[in-house]
Tab-separated table of C-alpha atoms in Angstrom:
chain	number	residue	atom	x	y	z
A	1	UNK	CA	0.000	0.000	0.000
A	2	UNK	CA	1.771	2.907	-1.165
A	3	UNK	CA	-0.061	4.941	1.674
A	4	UNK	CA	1.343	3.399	4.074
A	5	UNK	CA	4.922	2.407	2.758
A	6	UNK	CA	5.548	5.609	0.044
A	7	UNK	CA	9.477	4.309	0.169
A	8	UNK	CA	11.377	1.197	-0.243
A	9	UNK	CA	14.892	0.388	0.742
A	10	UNK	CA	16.579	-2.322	-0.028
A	11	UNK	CA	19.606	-3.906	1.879
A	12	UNK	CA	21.904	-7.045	0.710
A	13	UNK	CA	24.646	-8.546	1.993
A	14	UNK	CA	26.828	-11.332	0.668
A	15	UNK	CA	29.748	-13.480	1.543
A	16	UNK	CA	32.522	-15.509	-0.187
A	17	UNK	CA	33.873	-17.437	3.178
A	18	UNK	CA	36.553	-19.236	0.394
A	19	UNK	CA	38.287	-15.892	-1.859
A	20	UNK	CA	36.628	-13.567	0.347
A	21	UNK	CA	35.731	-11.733	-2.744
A	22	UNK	CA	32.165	-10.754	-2.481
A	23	UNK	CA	29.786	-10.248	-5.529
A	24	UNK	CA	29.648	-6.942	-6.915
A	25	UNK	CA	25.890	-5.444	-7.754
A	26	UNK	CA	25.875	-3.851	-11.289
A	27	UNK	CA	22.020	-3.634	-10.972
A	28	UNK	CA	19.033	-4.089	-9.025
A	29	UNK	CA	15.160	-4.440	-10.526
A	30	UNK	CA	11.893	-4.440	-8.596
A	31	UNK	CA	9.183	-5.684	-10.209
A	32	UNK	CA	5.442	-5.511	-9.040
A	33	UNK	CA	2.074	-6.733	-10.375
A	34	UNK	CA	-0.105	-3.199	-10.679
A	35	UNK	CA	-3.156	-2.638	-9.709
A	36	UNK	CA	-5.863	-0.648	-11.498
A	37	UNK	CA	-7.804	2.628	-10.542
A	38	UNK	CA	-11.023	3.813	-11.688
A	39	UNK	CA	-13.093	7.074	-11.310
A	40	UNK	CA	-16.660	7.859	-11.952
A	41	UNK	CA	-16.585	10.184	-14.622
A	42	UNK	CA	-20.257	11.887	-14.428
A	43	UNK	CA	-18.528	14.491	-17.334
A	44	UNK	CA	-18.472	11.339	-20.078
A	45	UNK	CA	-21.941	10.321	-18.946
A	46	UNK	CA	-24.829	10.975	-16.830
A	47	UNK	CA	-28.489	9.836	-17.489
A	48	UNK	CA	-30.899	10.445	-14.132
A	49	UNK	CA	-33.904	12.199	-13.723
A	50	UNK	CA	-34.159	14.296	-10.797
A	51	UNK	CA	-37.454	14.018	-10.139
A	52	UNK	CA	-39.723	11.171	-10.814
A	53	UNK	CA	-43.749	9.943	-9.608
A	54	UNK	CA	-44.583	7.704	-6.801
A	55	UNK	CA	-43.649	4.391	-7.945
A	56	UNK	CA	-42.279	5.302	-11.332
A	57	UNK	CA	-38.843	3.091	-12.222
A	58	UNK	CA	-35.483	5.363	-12.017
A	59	UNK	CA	-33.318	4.760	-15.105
A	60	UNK	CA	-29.923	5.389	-14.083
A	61	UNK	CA	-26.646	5.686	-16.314
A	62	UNK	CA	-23.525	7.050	-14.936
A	63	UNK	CA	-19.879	6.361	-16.393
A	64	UNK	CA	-17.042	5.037	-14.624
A	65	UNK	CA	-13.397	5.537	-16.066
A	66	UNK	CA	-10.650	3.163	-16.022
A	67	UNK	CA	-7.445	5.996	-15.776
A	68	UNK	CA	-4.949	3.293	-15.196
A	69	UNK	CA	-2.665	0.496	-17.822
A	70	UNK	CA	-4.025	-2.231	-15.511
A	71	UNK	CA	-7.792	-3.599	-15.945
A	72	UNK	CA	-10.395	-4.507	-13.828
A	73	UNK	CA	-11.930	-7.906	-13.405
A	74	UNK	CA	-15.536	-7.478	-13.289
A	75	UNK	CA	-16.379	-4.832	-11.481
A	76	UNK	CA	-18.914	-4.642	-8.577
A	77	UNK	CA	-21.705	-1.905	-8.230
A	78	UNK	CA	-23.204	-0.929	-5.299
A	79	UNK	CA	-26.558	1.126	-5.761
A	80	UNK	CA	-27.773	1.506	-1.985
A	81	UNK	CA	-31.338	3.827	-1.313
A	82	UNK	CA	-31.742	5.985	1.754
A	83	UNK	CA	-35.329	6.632	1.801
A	84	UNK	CA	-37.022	9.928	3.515
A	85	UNK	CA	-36.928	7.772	7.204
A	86	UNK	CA	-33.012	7.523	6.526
A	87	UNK	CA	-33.375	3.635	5.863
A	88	UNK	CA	-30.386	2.301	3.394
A	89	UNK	CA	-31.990	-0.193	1.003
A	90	UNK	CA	-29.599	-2.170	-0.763
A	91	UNK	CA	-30.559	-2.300	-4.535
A	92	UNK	CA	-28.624	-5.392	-6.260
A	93	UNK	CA	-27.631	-4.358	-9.658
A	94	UNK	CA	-28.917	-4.452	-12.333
A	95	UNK	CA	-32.533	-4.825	-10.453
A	96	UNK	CA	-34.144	-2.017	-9.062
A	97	UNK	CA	-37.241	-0.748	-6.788
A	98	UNK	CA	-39.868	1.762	-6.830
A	99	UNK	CA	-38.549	5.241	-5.076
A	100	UNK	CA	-40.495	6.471	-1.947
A	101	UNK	CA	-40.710	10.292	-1.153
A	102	UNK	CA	-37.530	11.803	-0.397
A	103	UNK	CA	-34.659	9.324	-1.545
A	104	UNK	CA	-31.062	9.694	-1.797
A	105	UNK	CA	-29.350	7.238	-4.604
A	106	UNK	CA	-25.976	6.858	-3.821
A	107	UNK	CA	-23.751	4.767	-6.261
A	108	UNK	CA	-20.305	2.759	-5.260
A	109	UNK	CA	-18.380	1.268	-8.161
A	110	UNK	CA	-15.945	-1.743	-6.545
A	111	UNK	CA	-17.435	-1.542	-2.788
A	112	UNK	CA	-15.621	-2.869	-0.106
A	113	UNK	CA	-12.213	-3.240	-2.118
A	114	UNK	CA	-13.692	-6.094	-3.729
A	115	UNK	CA	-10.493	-5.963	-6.315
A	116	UNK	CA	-7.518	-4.178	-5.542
A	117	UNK	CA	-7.832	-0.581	-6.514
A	118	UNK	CA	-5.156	2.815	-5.910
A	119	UNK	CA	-7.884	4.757	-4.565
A	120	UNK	CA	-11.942	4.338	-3.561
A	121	UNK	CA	-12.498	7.774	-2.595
A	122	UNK	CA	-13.095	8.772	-6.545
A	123	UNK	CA	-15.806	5.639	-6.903
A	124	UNK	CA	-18.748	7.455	-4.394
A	125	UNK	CA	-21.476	9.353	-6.525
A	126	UNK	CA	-24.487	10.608	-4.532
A	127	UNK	CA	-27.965	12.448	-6.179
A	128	UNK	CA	-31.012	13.722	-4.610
A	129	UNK	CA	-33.860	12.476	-6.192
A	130	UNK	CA	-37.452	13.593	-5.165
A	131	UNK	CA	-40.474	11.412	-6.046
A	132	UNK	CA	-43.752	13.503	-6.469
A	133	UNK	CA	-46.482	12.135	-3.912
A	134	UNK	CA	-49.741	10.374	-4.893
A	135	UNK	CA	-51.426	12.702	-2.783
A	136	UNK	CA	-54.762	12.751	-5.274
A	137	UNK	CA	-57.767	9.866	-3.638
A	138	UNK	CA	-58.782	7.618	-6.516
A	139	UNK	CA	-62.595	8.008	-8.169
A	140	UNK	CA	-65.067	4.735	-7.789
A	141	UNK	CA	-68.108	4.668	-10.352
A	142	UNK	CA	-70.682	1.941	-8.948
A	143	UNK	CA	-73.590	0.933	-11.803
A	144	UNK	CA	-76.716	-1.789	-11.232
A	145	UNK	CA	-76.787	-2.905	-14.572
A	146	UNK	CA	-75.517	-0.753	-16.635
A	147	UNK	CA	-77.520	1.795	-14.449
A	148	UNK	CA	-76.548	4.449	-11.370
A	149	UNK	CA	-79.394	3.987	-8.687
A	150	UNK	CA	-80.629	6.184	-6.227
A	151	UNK	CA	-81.964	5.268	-2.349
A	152	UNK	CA	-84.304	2.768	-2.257
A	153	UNK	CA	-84.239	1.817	-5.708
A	154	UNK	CA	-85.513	-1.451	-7.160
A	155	UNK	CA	-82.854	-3.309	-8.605
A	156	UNK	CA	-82.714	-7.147	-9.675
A	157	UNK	CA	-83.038	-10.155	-7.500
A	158	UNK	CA	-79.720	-11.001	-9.093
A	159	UNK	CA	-77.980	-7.817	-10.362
A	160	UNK	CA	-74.857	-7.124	-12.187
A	161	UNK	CA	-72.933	-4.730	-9.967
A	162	UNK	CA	-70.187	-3.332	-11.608
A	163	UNK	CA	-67.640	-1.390	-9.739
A	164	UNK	CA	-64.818	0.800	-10.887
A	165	UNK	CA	-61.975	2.065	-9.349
A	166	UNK	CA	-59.393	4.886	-11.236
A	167	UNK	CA	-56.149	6.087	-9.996
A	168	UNK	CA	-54.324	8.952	-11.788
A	169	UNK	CA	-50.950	7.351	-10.343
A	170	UNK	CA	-49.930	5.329	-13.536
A	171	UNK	CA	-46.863	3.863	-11.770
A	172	UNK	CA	-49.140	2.623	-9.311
A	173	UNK	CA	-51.297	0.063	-11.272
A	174	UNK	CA	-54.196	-1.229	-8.958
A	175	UNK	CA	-53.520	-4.890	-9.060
A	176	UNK	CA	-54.579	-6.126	-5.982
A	177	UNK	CA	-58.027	-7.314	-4.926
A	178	UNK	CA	-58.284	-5.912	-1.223
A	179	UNK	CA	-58.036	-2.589	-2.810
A	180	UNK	CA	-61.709	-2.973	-2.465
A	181	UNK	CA	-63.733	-4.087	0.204
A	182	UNK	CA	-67.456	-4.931	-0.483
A	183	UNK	CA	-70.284	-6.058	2.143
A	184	UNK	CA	-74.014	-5.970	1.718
A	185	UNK	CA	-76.610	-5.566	4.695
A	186	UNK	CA	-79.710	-8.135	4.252
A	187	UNK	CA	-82.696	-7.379	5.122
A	188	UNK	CA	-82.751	-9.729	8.302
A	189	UNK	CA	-79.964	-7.353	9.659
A	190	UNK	CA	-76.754	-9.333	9.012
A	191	UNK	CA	-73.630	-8.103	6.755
A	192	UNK	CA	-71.615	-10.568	4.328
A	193	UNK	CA	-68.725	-9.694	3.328
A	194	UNK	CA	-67.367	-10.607	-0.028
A	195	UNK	CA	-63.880	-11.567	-1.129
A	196	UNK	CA	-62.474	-11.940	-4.772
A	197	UNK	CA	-62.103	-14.634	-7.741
A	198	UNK	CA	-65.435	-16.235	-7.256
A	199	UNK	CA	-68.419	-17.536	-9.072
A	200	UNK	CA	-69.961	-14.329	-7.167
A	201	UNK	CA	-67.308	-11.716	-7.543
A	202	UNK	CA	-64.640	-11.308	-10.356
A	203	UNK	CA	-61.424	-9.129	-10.133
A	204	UNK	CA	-59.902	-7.732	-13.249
A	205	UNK	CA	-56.723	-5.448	-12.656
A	206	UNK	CA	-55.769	-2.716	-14.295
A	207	UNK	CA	-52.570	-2.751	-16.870
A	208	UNK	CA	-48.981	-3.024	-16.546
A	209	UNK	CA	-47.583	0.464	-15.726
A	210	UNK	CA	-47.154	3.194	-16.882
A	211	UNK	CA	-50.773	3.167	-17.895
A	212	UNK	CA	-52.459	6.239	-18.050
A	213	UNK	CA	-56.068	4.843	-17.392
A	214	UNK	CA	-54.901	2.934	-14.449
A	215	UNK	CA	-58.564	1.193	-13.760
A	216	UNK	CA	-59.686	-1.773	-11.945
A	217	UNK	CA	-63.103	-3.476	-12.072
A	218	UNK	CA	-64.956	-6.299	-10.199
A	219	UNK	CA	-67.861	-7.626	-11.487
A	220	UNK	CA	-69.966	-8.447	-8.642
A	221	UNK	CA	-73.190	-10.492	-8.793
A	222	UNK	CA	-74.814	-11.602	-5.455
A	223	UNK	CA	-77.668	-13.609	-5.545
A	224	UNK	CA	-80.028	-11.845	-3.581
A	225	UNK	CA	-83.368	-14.425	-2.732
A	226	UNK	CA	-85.297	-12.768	0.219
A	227	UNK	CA	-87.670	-9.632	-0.624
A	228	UNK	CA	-86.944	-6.323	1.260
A	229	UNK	CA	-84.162	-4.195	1.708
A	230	UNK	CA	-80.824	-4.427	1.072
A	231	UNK	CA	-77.634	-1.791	1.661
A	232	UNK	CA	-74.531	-1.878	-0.449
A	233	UNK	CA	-70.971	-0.947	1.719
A	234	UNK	CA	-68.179	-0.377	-0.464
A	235	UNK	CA	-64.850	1.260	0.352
A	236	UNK	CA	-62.030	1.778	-2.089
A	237	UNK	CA	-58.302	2.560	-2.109
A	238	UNK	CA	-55.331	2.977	-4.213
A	239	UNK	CA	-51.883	1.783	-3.620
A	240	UNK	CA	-50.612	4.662	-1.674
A	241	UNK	CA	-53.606	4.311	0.772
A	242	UNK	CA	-55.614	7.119	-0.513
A	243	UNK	CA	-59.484	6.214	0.052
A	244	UNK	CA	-61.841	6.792	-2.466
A	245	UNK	CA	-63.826	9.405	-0.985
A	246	UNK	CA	-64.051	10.351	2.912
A	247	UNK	CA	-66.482	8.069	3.866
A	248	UNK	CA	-67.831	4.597	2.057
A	249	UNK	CA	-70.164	4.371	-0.585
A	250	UNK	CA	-73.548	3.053	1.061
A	251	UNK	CA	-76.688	3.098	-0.847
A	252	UNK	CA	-80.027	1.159	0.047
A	253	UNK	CA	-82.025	-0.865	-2.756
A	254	UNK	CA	-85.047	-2.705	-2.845
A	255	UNK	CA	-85.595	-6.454	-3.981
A	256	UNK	CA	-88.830	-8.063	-5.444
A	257	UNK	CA	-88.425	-11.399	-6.358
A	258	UNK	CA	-91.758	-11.933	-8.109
A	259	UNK	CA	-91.738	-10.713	-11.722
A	260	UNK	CA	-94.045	-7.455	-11.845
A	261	UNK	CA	-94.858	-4.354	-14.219
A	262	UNK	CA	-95.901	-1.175	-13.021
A	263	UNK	CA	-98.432	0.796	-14.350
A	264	UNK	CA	-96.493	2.436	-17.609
A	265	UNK	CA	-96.679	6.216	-18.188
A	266	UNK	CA	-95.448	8.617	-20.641
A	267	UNK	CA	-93.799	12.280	-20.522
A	268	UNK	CA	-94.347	14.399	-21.397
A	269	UNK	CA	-98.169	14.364	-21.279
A	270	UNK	CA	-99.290	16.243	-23.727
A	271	UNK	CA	-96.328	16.287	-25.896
A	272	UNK	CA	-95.430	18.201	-29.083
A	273	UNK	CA	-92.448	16.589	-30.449
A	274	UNK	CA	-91.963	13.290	-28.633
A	275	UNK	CA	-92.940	11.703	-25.653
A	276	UNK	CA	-91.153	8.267	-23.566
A	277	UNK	CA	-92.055	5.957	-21.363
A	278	UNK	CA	-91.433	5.126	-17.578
A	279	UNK	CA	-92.565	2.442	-16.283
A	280	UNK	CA	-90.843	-0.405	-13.456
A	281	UNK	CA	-90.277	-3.681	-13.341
A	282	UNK	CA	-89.328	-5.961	-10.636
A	283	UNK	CA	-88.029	-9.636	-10.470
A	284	UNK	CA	-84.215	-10.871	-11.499
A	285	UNK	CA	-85.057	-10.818	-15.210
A	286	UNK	CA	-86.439	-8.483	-18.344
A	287	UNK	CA	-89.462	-10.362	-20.113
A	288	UNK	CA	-88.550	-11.551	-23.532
A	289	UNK	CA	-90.926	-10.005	-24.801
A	290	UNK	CA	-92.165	-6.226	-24.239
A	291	UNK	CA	-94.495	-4.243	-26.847
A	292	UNK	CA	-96.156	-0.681	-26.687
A	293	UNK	CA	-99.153	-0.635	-28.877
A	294	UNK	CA	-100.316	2.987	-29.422
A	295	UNK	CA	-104.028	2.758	-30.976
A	296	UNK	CA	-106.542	5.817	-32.246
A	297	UNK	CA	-109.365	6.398	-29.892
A	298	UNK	CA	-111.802	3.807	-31.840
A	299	UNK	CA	-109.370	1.079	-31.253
A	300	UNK	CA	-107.190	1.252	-34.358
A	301	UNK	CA	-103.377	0.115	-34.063
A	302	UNK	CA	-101.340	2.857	-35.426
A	303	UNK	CA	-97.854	2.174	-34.239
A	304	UNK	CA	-96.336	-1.132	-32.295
A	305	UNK	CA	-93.286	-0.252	-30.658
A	306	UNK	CA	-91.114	-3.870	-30.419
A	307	UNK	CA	-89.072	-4.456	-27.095
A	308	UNK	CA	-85.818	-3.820	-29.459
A	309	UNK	CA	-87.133	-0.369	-30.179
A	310	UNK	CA	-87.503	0.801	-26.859
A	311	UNK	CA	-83.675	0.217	-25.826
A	312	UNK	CA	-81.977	-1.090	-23.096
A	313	UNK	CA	-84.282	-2.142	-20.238
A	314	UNK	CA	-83.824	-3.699	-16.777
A	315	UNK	CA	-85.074	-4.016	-13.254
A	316	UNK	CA	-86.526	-1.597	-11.500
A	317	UNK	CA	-87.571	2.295	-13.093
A	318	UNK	CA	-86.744	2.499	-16.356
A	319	UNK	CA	-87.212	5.636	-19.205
A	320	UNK	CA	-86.886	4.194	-22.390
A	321	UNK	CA	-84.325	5.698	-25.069
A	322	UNK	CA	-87.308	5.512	-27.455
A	323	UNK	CA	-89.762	8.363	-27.923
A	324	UNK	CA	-92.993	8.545	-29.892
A	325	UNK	CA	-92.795	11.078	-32.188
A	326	UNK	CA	-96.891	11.187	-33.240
A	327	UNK	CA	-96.035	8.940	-36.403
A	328	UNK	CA	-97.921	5.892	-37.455
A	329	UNK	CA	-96.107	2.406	-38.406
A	330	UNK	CA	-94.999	3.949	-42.083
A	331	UNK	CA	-93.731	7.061	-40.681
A	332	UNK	CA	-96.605	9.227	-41.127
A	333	UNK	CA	-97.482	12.396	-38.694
A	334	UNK	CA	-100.823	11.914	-37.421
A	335	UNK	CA	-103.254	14.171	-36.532
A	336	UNK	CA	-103.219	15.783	-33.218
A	337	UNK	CA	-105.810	14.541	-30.615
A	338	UNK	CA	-105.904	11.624	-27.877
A	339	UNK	CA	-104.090	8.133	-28.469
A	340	UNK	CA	-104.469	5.413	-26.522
A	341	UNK	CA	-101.743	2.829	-25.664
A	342	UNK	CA	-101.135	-0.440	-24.114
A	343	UNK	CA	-98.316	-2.690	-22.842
A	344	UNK	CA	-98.276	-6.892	-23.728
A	345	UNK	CA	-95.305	-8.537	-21.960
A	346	UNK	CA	-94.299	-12.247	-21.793
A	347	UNK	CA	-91.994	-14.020	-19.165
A	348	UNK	CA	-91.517	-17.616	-20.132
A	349	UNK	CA	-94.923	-18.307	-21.326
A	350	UNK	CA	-96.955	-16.013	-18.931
A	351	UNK	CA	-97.399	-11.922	-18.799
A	352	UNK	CA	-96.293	-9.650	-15.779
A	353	UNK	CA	-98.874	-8.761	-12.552
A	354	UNK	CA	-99.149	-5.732	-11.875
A	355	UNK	CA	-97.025	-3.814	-9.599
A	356	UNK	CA	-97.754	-0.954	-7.081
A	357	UNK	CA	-95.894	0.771	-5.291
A	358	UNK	CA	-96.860	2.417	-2.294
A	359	UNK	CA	-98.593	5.905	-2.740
A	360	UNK	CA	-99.200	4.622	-6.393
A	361	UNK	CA	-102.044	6.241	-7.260
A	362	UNK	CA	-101.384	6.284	-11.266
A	363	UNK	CA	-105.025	4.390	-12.000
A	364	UNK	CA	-106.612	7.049	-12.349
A	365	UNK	CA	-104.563	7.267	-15.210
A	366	UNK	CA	-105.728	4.118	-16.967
A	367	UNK	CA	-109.087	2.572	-18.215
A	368	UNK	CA	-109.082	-1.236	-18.025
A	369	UNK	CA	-105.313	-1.678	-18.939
A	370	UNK	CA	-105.535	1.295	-21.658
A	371	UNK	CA	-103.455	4.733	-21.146
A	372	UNK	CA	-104.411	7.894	-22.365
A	373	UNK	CA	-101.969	10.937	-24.191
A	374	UNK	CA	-102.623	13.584	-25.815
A	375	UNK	CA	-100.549	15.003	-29.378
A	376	UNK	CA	-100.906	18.627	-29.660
A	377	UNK	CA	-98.081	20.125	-32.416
């Protein structure tokens, strides 16, 4: 070590116990096996970001000289993490983790002396790096069949409940199933709750990151056999522990497990332009088959409105995409004045009771199963 012996002297002695002549020295050589010395040399090449998001993957390219004749063997690098809690994490290279807030990357080429080297002081590189907080609470969209319900609600005996969770961190991908807790409340007072990749509830992650959208669904679909109320608990989270809202999403629904069709209604009453339909329906399924006749006042069928022209339907209220327009089956305006309509369903074989709910006072609306608008352009 150089440091420690910066001079050498050398000594001989010899002997000739016959001539006593002793050898003469014309030379002396010393010979040594070098050893190599490197240098990170940040000038030649430096690729880091300084600032990156939560979770986002730090690319990191620094260069490291070789200012000596002798070579390395291969050469260790030490990449060590101290995190914002002044924790060292060891990163083995060439793997690497997801920064935390606050991090200090610190860089050691040949750590601990692992070859010979002149000097290690010249191998240390340290950089600041701050990672932007996911500070933002993800957004969860809950629909009942393609539909957003209100309180007390009728929804199906066994409804589709699709839930969506969305994250703006895109190097936080929500992967992971307990991200979202779901229970439901029956209506004989006891809570279930519900775990993930069953026949009942489905888990589908979002993308590898980065990924922009960064959304995960369930597709959740309780069987739900006893008649009354029902209350939906769901809490959400991303992966930095944000919750999706302050409090959990709670929202009461009602369940009618005989098929049924409310009285059917359409607004506006009178209409100029157009006029839909509302109407409910309880049970766990649409009828196959759903038609609107709309007829003159002596009985004639002018228009029949098929269950594919109304659009989408489903348990509980509905307002159907379709809207009378005053035209007859060819297109035709008719004249203004009082229609009457009707509504023929079929449920494997047999048509829909009636349903009421209560307050319904909407017969007054109706003369033996006929309703009554009125078409004033």
């Amino acid at each position: 070590d150089a440091s420690v012996y910066p001079n050498l002297k050398f000594r001989m002695r010899t002997t000739d116990s016959i001539h006593f002549t002793p050898y003469q020295l014309r030379y002396w050589m010393a010979t040594y096996d070098p050893v190599p010395e490197g240098a990170i040399a940040s000038n030649l090449f430096l690729s880091l970001k300084d600032t990156v998001d939560v979770g986002e993957p730090l690319n990191l390219g620094i260069g490291f000289k070789n200012v000596s004749k002798a070579s390395f063997d291969s050469l260790r690098v030490k990449v060590t993490v101290t995190d914002k809690n002044n924790v060292e994490n060891i990163i083995p290279v060439p793997r690497q983790k997801p920064l935390s807030t606050g991090e200090v990357l610190q860089l050691n080429f040949n750590p601990d002396k692992d070859q010979p080297e002149q000097y290690v002081f010249n191998n240390y590189a340290f950089r600041n790096i701050y990672v932007r907080p996911d500070s933002l609470q993800p957004v969860m969209d809950i629909t009942f069949d393609g539909v957003h319900i209100l309180n007390n609600d009728i929804v199906s005996a066994k409804p589709t409940i699709l839930i969506k969770l969305k994250d703006e961190a895109k190097w936080m991908p929500l992967d992971d199933p307990n991200l979202v807790s779901i229970q439901v409340k029956f209506p004989n007072g006891t809570t279930r709750s519900y775990t993930a990749n069953s026949d009942t509830l489905q888990f589908h992650a979002a993308g590898q990151a980065p990924n922009a959208q960064n959304t995960a669904s369930i597709d959740f679909k309780p069987y739900l056999s006893e008649d009354g109320e029902y209350e939906l608990i769901i809490k959400g989270k991303d992966r930095s522990d944000n919750n999706a809202g302050d409090i959990a999403y709670r929202v009461v629904f009602q369940v009618i497990n005989k098929p049924m069709i409310s009285n059917m209604l359409n607004y506006p009453n009178p209409f100029t332009t157009s006029t839909a339909f509302v109407f409910t329906l309880t049970g766990s399924e649409v009828p196959q088959n759903l038609r609107i006749q709309i007829l003159t006042i002596t009985g004639k069928i002018v228009r029949d409105v098929t269950k594919e022209e109304l659009g989408p339907l489903h348990i509980g209220r509905n307002i159907t995409e379709f809207k009378w327009d005053g035209t007859d089956q060819y297109g035709q305006k008719l004249a203004n004045g009082v229609y009457l309509y009707r509504v023929i369903t079929n449920l494997n074989g047999k048509s829909l009771d009636k349903y009421r709910a209560k307050d319904d006072n909407t017969d007054k609306f109706f003369n033996n199963g006929y309703g009554k608008m009125y078409l004033m352009r």
